[in-house]
């Protein structure tokens, strides 16, 4: 009986990722976080818990957030953060907003993993400013997604966008590859663009 119980615990404390990593969400290890796993998983996950009128992946949403950050001439760190802001979903899945606010332990698990992902790929957690910009862009994309796939206005006032979101980015495999291409193209040391973002914060 004890052996059977130990077997069940061992079998359920990790997930096997696309690249065959045995990843422990409650005890994450930075070396186990692979951008290939994130890109693949997010390209396969549907936004809005699958309740949109047609399939639209978390990966495509992340790319649209990145492209909006580019249109706003944001810093490379904000661009990368926009691309990776939902990366925890590739390891934890997602919980709808009305439910997540009541799940304090889940939020702690998500925050720990999110900070680890940002530290791995950006070198440090996000600043308050960077978090504000990511949330601003994320909420703007959410608004226009709901208009496109649900014919619903989430906010009284339509948020500003500098780019036109592309909600039809091709197949899952194409989104996965575009996600990887973007990730590999971002130079975190390149600050050549003028940062003119503070005016977009609402």
Coordinates of C-alpha atoms in Angstrom, one line a residue:
X1 CA 0.0 0.0 0.0
X2 CA 2.8 2.4 0.9
X3 CA 4.7 1.5 -2.2
X4 CA 1.6 2.2 -4.3
X5 CA 1.1 5.6 -2.7
X6 CA 4.7 6.5 -3.3
X7 CA 4.3 5.5 -6.9
X8 CA 1.3 7.7 -7.3
X9 CA 3.1 10.7 -5.8
X10 CA 6.1 10.2 -8.0
X11 CA 4.0 10.0 -11.1
X12 CA 2.1 13.1 -10.4
X13 CA 4.7 15.7 -9.3
X14 CA 6.0 16.5 -12.7
X15 CA 4.8 17.0 -16.3
X16 CA 6.6 15.8 -19.4
X17 CA 7.2 18.6 -21.8
X18 CA 7.4 18.7 -25.6
X19 CA 11.2 18.3 -25.4
X20 CA 10.8 15.5 -22.9
X21 CA 11.8 17.4 -19.8
X22 CA 10.3 16.2 -16.5
X23 CA 9.2 19.6 -15.2
X24 CA 8.1 20.0 -11.7
X25 CA 5.8 23.1 -11.6
X26 CA 5.9 23.3 -7.8
X27 CA 9.7 23.1 -7.7
X28 CA 10.8 24.7 -11.0
X29 CA 14.4 24.6 -12.1
X30 CA 15.6 27.3 -14.4
X31 CA 17.7 24.9 -16.6
X32 CA 14.5 22.9 -17.2
X33 CA 12.7 25.9 -18.8
X34 CA 13.1 25.7 -22.5
X35 CA 11.9 28.3 -25.0
X36 CA 11.1 25.4 -27.4
X37 CA 8.6 24.0 -24.9
X38 CA 7.0 27.4 -24.3
X39 CA 6.6 28.2 -28.0
X40 CA 5.2 24.8 -28.8
X41 CA 2.7 24.7 -25.9
X42 CA 1.5 28.3 -26.3
X43 CA 0.8 27.7 -30.0
X44 CA -1.5 24.8 -29.0
X45 CA -3.4 26.5 -26.1
X46 CA -6.6 28.4 -26.9
X47 CA -7.3 31.8 -25.4
X48 CA -10.5 32.4 -23.3
X49 CA -10.6 28.9 -22.1
X50 CA -11.6 27.8 -25.6
X51 CA -14.8 30.0 -25.7
X52 CA -13.9 32.2 -28.7
X53 CA -15.8 31.7 -31.9
X54 CA -12.7 30.1 -33.5
X55 CA -9.3 28.9 -32.4
X56 CA -6.9 31.7 -31.4
X57 CA -3.8 30.6 -29.5
X58 CA -2.0 32.0 -26.5
X59 CA 1.1 32.0 -28.7
X60 CA -0.6 34.2 -31.3
X61 CA -1.8 36.6 -28.6
X62 CA 1.8 36.8 -27.2
X63 CA 3.1 37.6 -30.7
X64 CA 0.4 40.4 -31.1
X65 CA 1.5 41.8 -27.7
X66 CA 5.1 41.8 -28.9
X67 CA 4.2 43.5 -32.1
X68 CA 2.2 46.2 -30.2
X69 CA 5.3 46.8 -28.0
X70 CA 7.3 47.2 -31.2
X71 CA 4.8 49.7 -32.6
X72 CA 5.0 51.7 -29.4
X73 CA 8.8 51.7 -29.8
X74 CA 9.2 50.1 -26.5
X75 CA 12.5 48.8 -25.0
X76 CA 13.8 45.3 -25.9
X77 CA 13.0 44.1 -22.4
X78 CA 9.4 45.1 -22.7
X79 CA 9.2 43.5 -26.1
X80 CA 10.6 40.3 -24.7
X81 CA 8.3 40.5 -21.6
X82 CA 5.3 40.9 -23.9
X83 CA 6.3 37.8 -25.8
X84 CA 6.8 35.8 -22.6
X85 CA 4.1 37.2 -20.3
X86 CA 1.9 34.1 -20.6
X87 CA 4.8 31.6 -20.6
X88 CA 3.8 30.2 -17.3
X89 CA 0.7 28.8 -19.0
X90 CA 2.8 26.3 -20.9
X91 CA 3.7 24.7 -17.5
X92 CA 0.6 25.5 -15.3
X93 CA -2.2 25.9 -17.9
X94 CA -4.4 28.9 -17.1
X95 CA -7.3 29.7 -14.7
X96 CA -10.0 32.1 -15.8
X97 CA -9.8 35.6 -14.1
X98 CA -13.0 35.3 -12.0
X99 CA -11.6 32.1 -10.4
X100 CA -7.9 32.9 -10.2
X101 CA -8.4 35.9 -7.9
X102 CA -9.6 33.4 -5.2
X103 CA -6.7 31.0 -5.6
X104 CA -3.9 32.5 -3.5
X105 CA -1.6 29.4 -3.6
X106 CA -1.9 29.2 -7.4
X107 CA -1.0 32.9 -7.7
X108 CA 2.1 32.3 -5.6
X109 CA 3.1 29.3 -7.7
X110 CA 2.5 31.3 -10.9
X111 CA 4.5 34.3 -9.6
X112 CA 7.4 32.2 -8.6
X113 CA 7.6 30.6 -12.0
X114 CA 7.0 33.8 -13.9
X115 CA 9.9 35.5 -12.1
X116 CA 12.1 32.6 -12.8
X117 CA 11.2 32.8 -16.5
X118 CA 11.9 36.5 -16.7
X119 CA 15.2 36.1 -14.8
X120 CA 16.3 33.3 -17.2
X121 CA 15.5 35.1 -20.4
X122 CA 15.7 38.8 -19.4
X123 CA 18.3 38.6 -16.6
X124 CA 16.1 40.0 -13.9
X125 CA 12.4 40.3 -12.8
X126 CA 10.4 43.1 -14.4
X127 CA 10.5 46.6 -13.0
X128 CA 7.2 48.2 -12.0
X129 CA 7.2 50.3 -15.2
X130 CA 7.8 47.2 -17.4
X131 CA 4.9 45.3 -15.6
X132 CA 2.6 48.3 -16.2
X133 CA 3.4 48.4 -19.9
X134 CA 3.0 44.6 -20.3
X135 CA -0.4 44.8 -18.5
X136 CA -1.5 47.8 -20.6
X137 CA -0.7 46.0 -23.8
X138 CA -2.1 42.7 -22.6
X139 CA -5.4 44.3 -21.7
X140 CA -5.6 46.2 -25.0
X141 CA -5.1 42.9 -27.0
X142 CA -7.7 41.3 -24.8
X143 CA -10.3 44.0 -25.6
X144 CA -9.8 43.6 -29.4
X145 CA -9.8 39.8 -29.2
X146 CA -13.2 39.8 -27.5
X147 CA -14.5 42.1 -30.2
X148 CA -13.1 39.8 -32.9
X149 CA -14.1 36.5 -31.5
X150 CA -16.9 37.2 -29.1
X151 CA -18.5 40.5 -30.4
X152 CA -18.3 41.8 -26.8
X153 CA -16.8 45.1 -25.5
X154 CA -15.0 44.5 -22.2
X155 CA -14.4 48.1 -21.4
X156 CA -16.4 51.3 -21.8
X157 CA -13.6 53.0 -23.7
X158 CA -11.6 51.2 -26.5
X159 CA -7.9 51.1 -25.5
X160 CA -5.3 52.7 -27.7
X161 CA -3.3 50.4 -30.0
X162 CA -0.4 51.5 -32.2
X163 CA -0.5 48.4 -34.4
X164 CA -3.4 46.5 -36.0
X165 CA -3.6 43.1 -34.3
X166 CA -3.4 40.1 -36.6
X167 CA -5.8 37.5 -35.3
X168 CA -5.2 35.0 -38.1
X169 CA -1.5 34.0 -38.0
X170 CA -1.7 30.7 -39.6
X171 CA -1.3 27.1 -38.3
X172 CA -0.2 26.1 -34.9
X173 CA 3.2 25.2 -36.3
X174 CA 3.5 28.5 -38.0
X175 CA 2.8 30.4 -34.8
X176 CA 5.3 28.2 -32.9
X177 CA 8.0 29.0 -35.5
X178 CA 7.2 32.7 -35.5
X179 CA 7.3 32.8 -31.7
X180 CA 10.8 31.2 -31.8
X181 CA 12.0 33.5 -34.6
X182 CA 10.9 36.6 -32.7
X183 CA 12.5 35.3 -29.5
X184 CA 15.8 34.7 -31.3
X185 CA 15.7 38.2 -32.9
X186 CA 15.3 40.3 -29.8
X187 CA 18.6 41.9 -28.7
X188 CA 18.2 42.9 -25.1
X189 CA 21.2 45.2 -25.4
X190 CA 19.8 47.2 -28.3
X191 CA 18.4 50.5 -27.0
X192 CA 18.6 52.4 -30.3
X193 CA 14.9 53.1 -30.6
X194 CA 13.5 56.2 -28.8
X195 CA 11.3 55.2 -26.0
X196 CA 8.1 57.2 -26.2
X197 CA 5.8 55.0 -24.1
X198 CA 4.7 56.8 -21.0
X199 CA 1.9 58.7 -23.0
X200 CA 0.2 55.4 -23.8
X201 CA -0.4 54.4 -20.2
X202 CA -4.1 54.9 -19.5

